[in-house]
Amino acid sequence: MKIDCLPTRSTRLYDPGPAPIVTTRWQDMSMDDKFFYYTIAINRTGNCWVFTIMFTNPTRRLLHRTSMMTKECIAQRMRGNLKGIPWVFALEFTRSKLLHFHGLLDSTGYEDEEIERKLGRVAGDYRKLTTTDEKRFFRNIAVVSVPTDWSQSFKDRIGPYGAARYATKEISRTMRNLRTSKSIISVSRNVLQVAKQMHREDVEASRPHSSC
């Protein structure tokens, strides 16, 4: 099984859809439009990584046993393994109903190898894998990540906006599978603060100003 989720060169670009409608109140923004603000907040340093994580079997079984296969549990794993690193992710179910998630992070101050190791710890503990198939899964599929080059398309979508739309493309189906009406997006506090500030600036810029 291979999850195709990273930027690829393409002669045909996919239209990521209409631009976000900037509502006056942050809480009135849709989940996917908020994700766009999170994306540009992370991308502002130029050190953005995109990633997809699928849990190893031992980790998936642990989460199910403890009834923790939720956004909050995954966020806890992100905070524990990527301390101080700005991140955002959105949950998604594959067509075969396998839960995974797409996200972005700001790698400023970290070497590429360290980011890859930290993301691997979120997916699972390699030491707990016992079969060849599980080890192959961990090496090749559990974590797919790359420093982002926006001069390439993102899964045939364009730039940060296309990446945000890709990460949130299955919101409705994922919410149905999780039987929830709550947000399936999780974001670190530092990214949330920057995104909200960007939103406030956009709202202010869109207001008519009287001329002298």
PDB file of C-alpha atoms in Angstrom:
ATOM      1  CA  MET A   1       0.000   0.000   0.000  1.00  0.00           C
ATOM      2  CA  LYS A   2       1.414   3.389  -0.937  1.00  0.00           C
ATOM      3  CA  ILE A   3       0.010   6.751   0.100  1.00  0.00           C
ATOM      4  CA  ASP A   4       0.775   9.356  -2.561  1.00  0.00           C
ATOM      5  CA  CYS A   5       0.779  12.588  -0.632  1.00  0.00           C
ATOM      6  CA  LEU A   6       3.765  14.747  -1.432  1.00  0.00           C
ATOM      7  CA  PRO A   7       4.618  17.443  -3.992  1.00  0.00           C
ATOM      8  CA  THR A   8       4.997  16.076  -7.491  1.00  0.00           C
ATOM      9  CA  ARG A   9       5.908  17.644 -10.800  1.00  0.00           C
ATOM     10  CA  SER A  10       2.986  17.681 -13.174  1.00  0.00           C
ATOM     11  CA  THR A  11       2.147  19.150 -16.552  1.00  0.00           C
ATOM     12  CA  ARG A  12      -1.465  19.496 -15.493  1.00  0.00           C
ATOM     13  CA  LEU A  13      -2.296  21.434 -12.350  1.00  0.00           C
ATOM     14  CA  TYR A  14      -5.416  20.816 -10.335  1.00  0.00           C
ATOM     15  CA  ASP A  15      -7.555  23.824  -9.433  1.00  0.00           C
ATOM     16  CA  PRO A  16      -7.521  23.940  -5.606  1.00  0.00           C
ATOM     17  CA  GLY A  17     -10.873  25.721  -5.573  1.00  0.00           C
ATOM     18  CA  PRO A  18     -12.080  29.164  -4.583  1.00  0.00           C
ATOM     19  CA  ALA A  19     -10.053  31.327  -2.241  1.00  0.00           C
ATOM     20  CA  PRO A  20     -11.123  31.515   1.403  1.00  0.00           C
ATOM     21  CA  ILE A  21     -13.970  33.850   2.270  1.00  0.00           C
ATOM     22  CA  VAL A  22     -12.581  36.003   5.051  1.00  0.00           C
ATOM     23  CA  THR A  23     -15.352  36.381   7.598  1.00  0.00           C
ATOM     24  CA  THR A  24     -15.231  39.162  10.180  1.00  0.00           C
ATOM     25  CA  ARG A  25     -15.134  36.712  13.085  1.00  0.00           C
ATOM     26  CA  TRP A  26     -12.503  33.970  13.266  1.00  0.00           C
ATOM     27  CA  GLN A  27     -14.985  31.512  14.760  1.00  0.00           C
ATOM     28  CA  ASP A  28     -17.182  31.864  11.670  1.00  0.00           C
ATOM     29  CA  MET A  29     -14.421  30.601   9.354  1.00  0.00           C
ATOM     30  CA  SER A  30     -14.822  27.084   7.974  1.00  0.00           C
ATOM     31  CA  MET A  31     -12.334  24.389   8.990  1.00  0.00           C
ATOM     32  CA  ASP A  32     -10.628  24.295   5.618  1.00  0.00           C
ATOM     33  CA  ASP A  33     -10.335  28.098   5.436  1.00  0.00           C
ATOM     34  CA  LYS A  34      -8.795  28.168   8.911  1.00  0.00           C
ATOM     35  CA  PHE A  35      -6.347  25.508   7.757  1.00  0.00           C
ATOM     36  CA  PHE A  36      -5.217  27.858   5.002  1.00  0.00           C
ATOM     37  CA  TYR A  37      -4.379  30.510   7.594  1.00  0.00           C
ATOM     38  CA  TYR A  38      -2.490  27.902   9.613  1.00  0.00           C
ATOM     39  CA  THR A  39      -0.559  26.962   6.484  1.00  0.00           C
ATOM     40  CA  ILE A  40       0.582  30.488   5.684  1.00  0.00           C
ATOM     41  CA  ALA A  41       1.382  31.066   9.378  1.00  0.00           C
ATOM     42  CA  ILE A  42       3.741  28.080   9.304  1.00  0.00           C
ATOM     43  CA  ASN A  43       5.121  29.007   5.886  1.00  0.00           C
ATOM     44  CA  ARG A  44       6.095  32.551   6.895  1.00  0.00           C
ATOM     45  CA  THR A  45       9.670  31.537   7.874  1.00  0.00           C
ATOM     46  CA  GLY A  46      10.317  29.651   4.636  1.00  0.00           C
ATOM     47  CA  ASN A  47      11.093  26.432   6.544  1.00  0.00           C
ATOM     48  CA  CYS A  48       7.818  24.615   5.971  1.00  0.00           C
ATOM     49  CA  TRP A  49       7.601  20.823   5.871  1.00  0.00           C
ATOM     50  CA  VAL A  50       4.577  18.880   4.690  1.00  0.00           C
ATOM     51  CA  PHE A  51       3.966  15.387   6.003  1.00  0.00           C
ATOM     52  CA  THR A  52       1.567  12.483   6.195  1.00  0.00           C
ATOM     53  CA  ILE A  53       1.617  10.056   9.131  1.00  0.00           C
ATOM     54  CA  MET A  54       0.045   6.612   9.366  1.00  0.00           C
ATOM     55  CA  PHE A  55       0.396   4.796  12.690  1.00  0.00           C
ATOM     56  CA  THR A  56       2.250   1.510  13.040  1.00  0.00           C
ATOM     57  CA  ASN A  57       0.104  -1.454  14.098  1.00  0.00           C
ATOM     58  CA  PRO A  58       1.343  -1.558  17.727  1.00  0.00           C
ATOM     59  CA  THR A  59       0.571   2.143  18.167  1.00  0.00           C
ATOM     60  CA  ARG A  60      -2.821   1.781  16.495  1.00  0.00           C
ATOM     61  CA  ARG A  61      -3.723  -1.130  18.787  1.00  0.00           C
ATOM     62  CA  LEU A  62      -2.582   0.835  21.845  1.00  0.00           C
ATOM     63  CA  LEU A  63      -4.741   3.791  20.900  1.00  0.00           C
ATOM     64  CA  HIS A  64      -7.773   1.585  20.345  1.00  0.00           C
ATOM     65  CA  ARG A  65      -7.309  -0.244  23.670  1.00  0.00           C
ATOM     66  CA  THR A  66      -7.196   3.016  25.578  1.00  0.00           C
ATOM     67  CA  SER A  67     -10.009   4.590  23.534  1.00  0.00           C
ATOM     68  CA  MET A  68      -7.594   7.321  22.499  1.00  0.00           C
ATOM     69  CA  MET A  69      -7.874   7.229  18.712  1.00  0.00           C
ATOM     70  CA  THR A  70      -8.894  10.867  18.702  1.00  0.00           C
ATOM     71  CA  LYS A  71      -7.573  14.221  17.621  1.00  0.00           C
ATOM     72  CA  GLU A  72      -6.615  15.048  21.215  1.00  0.00           C
ATOM     73  CA  CYS A  73      -4.485  11.925  21.592  1.00  0.00           C
ATOM     74  CA  ILE A  74      -2.682  12.514  18.324  1.00  0.00           C
ATOM     75  CA  ALA A  75      -2.088  16.138  19.302  1.00  0.00           C
ATOM     76  CA  GLN A  76      -0.579  14.866  22.548  1.00  0.00           C
ATOM     77  CA  ARG A  77       1.818  12.677  20.582  1.00  0.00           C
ATOM     78  CA  MET A  78       2.754  15.662  18.423  1.00  0.00           C
ATOM     79  CA  ARG A  79       3.402  17.889  21.442  1.00  0.00           C
ATOM     80  CA  GLY A  80       5.432  15.199  23.162  1.00  0.00           C
ATOM     81  CA  ASN A  81       7.674  14.439  20.205  1.00  0.00           C
ATOM     82  CA  LEU A  82       7.920  17.841  18.493  1.00  0.00           C
ATOM     83  CA  LYS A  83       8.385  20.116  21.505  1.00  0.00           C
ATOM     84  CA  GLY A  84       8.562  23.771  20.510  1.00  0.00           C
ATOM     85  CA  ILE A  85       7.952  23.039  16.817  1.00  0.00           C
ATOM     86  CA  PRO A  86       4.966  24.844  15.232  1.00  0.00           C
ATOM     87  CA  TRP A  87       2.584  22.375  13.540  1.00  0.00           C
ATOM     88  CA  VAL A  88      -0.921  21.765  12.263  1.00  0.00           C
ATOM     89  CA  PHE A  89      -2.657  18.616  11.058  1.00  0.00           C
ATOM     90  CA  ALA A  90      -6.007  17.403   9.781  1.00  0.00           C
ATOM     91  CA  LEU A  91      -7.344  13.879  10.290  1.00  0.00           C
ATOM     92  CA  GLU A  92      -8.372  11.879   7.243  1.00  0.00           C
ATOM     93  CA  PHE A  93      -9.813   8.453   6.496  1.00  0.00           C
ATOM     94  CA  THR A  94      -8.713   6.540   3.423  1.00  0.00           C
ATOM     95  CA  ARG A  95     -11.401   4.894   1.295  1.00  0.00           C
ATOM     96  CA  SER A  96     -10.625   1.697   3.220  1.00  0.00           C
ATOM     97  CA  LYS A  97     -11.336   3.638   6.449  1.00  0.00           C
ATOM     98  CA  LEU A  98      -7.741   3.734   7.637  1.00  0.00           C
ATOM     99  CA  LEU A  99      -7.200   6.804   9.785  1.00  0.00           C
ATOM    100  CA  HIS A 100      -4.114   8.920   9.077  1.00  0.00           C
ATOM    101  CA  PHE A 101      -3.340  12.620   9.024  1.00  0.00           C
ATOM    102  CA  HIS A 102      -1.807  15.319   6.856  1.00  0.00           C
ATOM    103  CA  GLY A 103       0.036  18.263   8.304  1.00  0.00           C
ATOM    104  CA  LEU A 104       2.666  20.953   8.079  1.00  0.00           C
ATOM    105  CA  LEU A 105       5.364  22.129  10.464  1.00  0.00           C
ATOM    106  CA  ASP A 106       8.012  24.843  10.760  1.00  0.00           C
ATOM    107  CA  SER A 107      11.439  23.220  10.950  1.00  0.00           C
ATOM    108  CA  THR A 108      13.367  26.393  11.887  1.00  0.00           C
ATOM    109  CA  GLY A 109      16.316  25.485  14.094  1.00  0.00           C
ATOM    110  CA  TYR A 110      16.252  21.754  13.336  1.00  0.00           C
ATOM    111  CA  GLU A 111      18.173  19.544  10.930  1.00  0.00           C
ATOM    112  CA  ASP A 112      16.202  17.535   8.384  1.00  0.00           C
ATOM    113  CA  GLU A 113      17.237  14.236   9.957  1.00  0.00           C
ATOM    114  CA  GLU A 114      15.980  15.366  13.358  1.00  0.00           C
ATOM    115  CA  ILE A 115      12.585  16.345  11.949  1.00  0.00           C
ATOM    116  CA  GLU A 116      12.290  12.945  10.283  1.00  0.00           C
ATOM    117  CA  ARG A 117      13.150  11.152  13.539  1.00  0.00           C
ATOM    118  CA  LYS A 118      10.609  13.189  15.502  1.00  0.00           C
ATOM    119  CA  LEU A 119       7.840  12.467  13.001  1.00  0.00           C
ATOM    120  CA  GLY A 120       8.772   8.794  13.114  1.00  0.00           C
ATOM    121  CA  ARG A 121       8.246   8.767  16.884  1.00  0.00           C
ATOM    122  CA  VAL A 122       4.738  10.117  16.374  1.00  0.00           C
ATOM    123  CA  ALA A 123       3.964   7.220  14.016  1.00  0.00           C
ATOM    124  CA  GLY A 124       5.256   4.568  16.409  1.00  0.00           C
ATOM    125  CA  ASP A 125       8.195   2.892  18.115  1.00  0.00           C
ATOM    126  CA  TYR A 126      10.377   0.937  15.681  1.00  0.00           C
ATOM    127  CA  ARG A 127      11.658  -1.205  18.551  1.00  0.00           C
ATOM    128  CA  LYS A 128       8.166  -2.647  19.061  1.00  0.00           C
ATOM    129  CA  LEU A 129       7.849  -3.883  15.481  1.00  0.00           C
ATOM    130  CA  THR A 130       8.274  -7.639  15.190  1.00  0.00           C
ATOM    131  CA  THR A 131       7.549  -8.591  11.595  1.00  0.00           C
ATOM    132  CA  THR A 132       9.315  -7.741   8.351  1.00  0.00           C
ATOM    133  CA  ASP A 133       6.113  -6.244   6.939  1.00  0.00           C
ATOM    134  CA  GLU A 134       5.711  -3.928   9.935  1.00  0.00           C
ATOM    135  CA  LYS A 135       9.311  -2.740   9.648  1.00  0.00           C
ATOM    136  CA  ARG A 136       8.915  -2.190   5.915  1.00  0.00           C
ATOM    137  CA  PHE A 137       5.722  -0.213   6.591  1.00  0.00           C
ATOM    138  CA  PHE A 138       7.544   1.991   9.105  1.00  0.00           C
ATOM    139  CA  ARG A 139      10.449   2.695   6.751  1.00  0.00           C
ATOM    140  CA  ASN A 140       8.424   3.337   3.604  1.00  0.00           C
ATOM    141  CA  ILE A 141       4.887   4.381   4.503  1.00  0.00           C
ATOM    142  CA  ALA A 142       4.341   5.356   8.148  1.00  0.00           C
ATOM    143  CA  VAL A 143       5.905   8.785   7.634  1.00  0.00           C
ATOM    144  CA  VAL A 144       6.132  10.581   4.307  1.00  0.00           C
ATOM    145  CA  SER A 145       7.638  14.040   4.675  1.00  0.00           C
ATOM    146  CA  VAL A 146       9.649  16.587   2.759  1.00  0.00           C
ATOM    147  CA  PRO A 147      10.878  20.189   3.077  1.00  0.00           C
ATOM    148  CA  THR A 148       8.467  22.082   0.863  1.00  0.00           C
ATOM    149  CA  ASP A 149       9.427  23.592  -2.467  1.00  0.00           C
ATOM    150  CA  TRP A 150       6.459  25.685  -3.560  1.00  0.00           C
ATOM    151  CA  SER A 151       7.886  26.007  -7.065  1.00  0.00           C
ATOM    152  CA  GLN A 152       6.584  22.467  -7.481  1.00  0.00           C
ATOM    153  CA  SER A 153       2.922  21.614  -7.341  1.00  0.00           C
ATOM    154  CA  PHE A 154       1.473  19.958  -4.267  1.00  0.00           C
ATOM    155  CA  LYS A 155      -0.289  16.789  -5.358  1.00  0.00           C
ATOM    156  CA  ASP A 156      -1.035  18.694  -8.590  1.00  0.00           C
ATOM    157  CA  ARG A 157      -2.334  21.647  -6.573  1.00  0.00           C
ATOM    158  CA  ILE A 158      -0.673  25.045  -6.422  1.00  0.00           C
ATOM    159  CA  GLY A 159       1.414  26.390  -3.532  1.00  0.00           C
ATOM    160  CA  PRO A 160       0.426  26.758   0.153  1.00  0.00           C
ATOM    161  CA  TYR A 161      -3.249  27.166  -0.717  1.00  0.00           C
ATOM    162  CA  GLY A 162      -3.221  23.942  -2.708  1.00  0.00           C
ATOM    163  CA  ALA A 163      -1.469  22.156   0.171  1.00  0.00           C
ATOM    164  CA  ALA A 164      -4.110  23.371   2.618  1.00  0.00           C
ATOM    165  CA  ARG A 165      -6.905  22.223   0.321  1.00  0.00           C
ATOM    166  CA  TYR A 166      -5.252  18.825  -0.112  1.00  0.00           C
ATOM    167  CA  ALA A 167      -4.911  18.302   3.650  1.00  0.00           C
ATOM    168  CA  THR A 168      -8.599  19.075   4.201  1.00  0.00           C
ATOM    169  CA  LYS A 169     -10.052  17.437   1.093  1.00  0.00           C
ATOM    170  CA  GLU A 170     -11.900  14.689   3.023  1.00  0.00           C
ATOM    171  CA  ILE A 171     -13.293  16.674   5.963  1.00  0.00           C
ATOM    172  CA  SER A 172     -16.906  15.582   5.433  1.00  0.00           C
ATOM    173  CA  ARG A 173     -16.144  11.870   5.036  1.00  0.00           C
ATOM    174  CA  THR A 174     -13.734  11.889   7.982  1.00  0.00           C
ATOM    175  CA  MET A 175     -16.279  13.556  10.262  1.00  0.00           C
ATOM    176  CA  ARG A 176     -18.873  10.962   9.233  1.00  0.00           C
ATOM    177  CA  ASN A 177     -16.477   8.115  10.020  1.00  0.00           C
ATOM    178  CA  LEU A 178     -15.581   9.628  13.372  1.00  0.00           C
ATOM    179  CA  ARG A 179     -19.238  10.397  14.053  1.00  0.00           C
ATOM    180  CA  THR A 180     -18.363  13.874  15.190  1.00  0.00           C
ATOM    181  CA  SER A 181     -19.429  17.413  14.443  1.00  0.00           C
ATOM    182  CA  LYS A 182     -16.312  18.837  16.086  1.00  0.00           C
ATOM    183  CA  SER A 183     -13.204  20.068  14.293  1.00  0.00           C
ATOM    184  CA  ILE A 184     -10.855  17.380  12.992  1.00  0.00           C
ATOM    185  CA  ILE A 185      -7.995  19.886  12.799  1.00  0.00           C
ATOM    186  CA  SER A 186      -5.423  20.343  15.542  1.00  0.00           C
ATOM    187  CA  VAL A 187      -2.890  23.167  15.703  1.00  0.00           C
ATOM    188  CA  SER A 188      -0.117  24.174  18.078  1.00  0.00           C
ATOM    189  CA  ARG A 189      -0.758  27.295  20.113  1.00  0.00           C
ATOM    190  CA  ASN A 190       2.013  29.340  18.488  1.00  0.00           C
ATOM    191  CA  VAL A 191       0.563  28.717  15.015  1.00  0.00           C
ATOM    192  CA  LEU A 192      -2.975  29.496  16.175  1.00  0.00           C
ATOM    193  CA  GLN A 193      -1.874  32.856  17.545  1.00  0.00           C
ATOM    194  CA  VAL A 194      -0.123  33.872  14.329  1.00  0.00           C
ATOM    195  CA  ALA A 195      -3.013  32.671  12.157  1.00  0.00           C
ATOM    196  CA  LYS A 196      -5.540  34.678  14.163  1.00  0.00           C
ATOM    197  CA  GLN A 197      -3.355  37.779  13.902  1.00  0.00           C
ATOM    198  CA  MET A 198      -3.134  37.338  10.116  1.00  0.00           C
ATOM    199  CA  HIS A 199      -6.904  37.004   9.988  1.00  0.00           C
ATOM    200  CA  ARG A 200      -7.372  40.211  12.010  1.00  0.00           C
ATOM    201  CA  GLU A 201      -5.036  42.054   9.636  1.00  0.00           C
ATOM    202  CA  ASP A 202      -6.977  40.795   6.621  1.00  0.00           C
ATOM    203  CA  VAL A 203     -10.279  41.865   8.158  1.00  0.00           C
ATOM    204  CA  GLU A 204      -8.908  45.306   8.962  1.00  0.00           C
ATOM    205  CA  ALA A 205      -7.466  45.696   5.458  1.00  0.00           C
ATOM    206  CA  SER A 206     -10.830  44.824   3.926  1.00  0.00           C
ATOM    207  CA  ARG A 207     -12.704  47.511   5.840  1.00  0.00           C
ATOM    208  CA  PRO A 208     -13.392  50.796   4.058  1.00  0.00           C
ATOM    209  CA  HIS A 209     -11.304  53.670   5.365  1.00  0.00           C
ATOM    210  CA  SER A 210     -12.418  57.256   5.172  1.00  0.00           C
ATOM    211  CA  SER A 211     -10.145  59.568   3.241  1.00  0.00           C
ATOM    212  CA  CYS A 212      -9.058  62.962   4.482  1.00  0.00           C
TER     213      CYS A 212
END
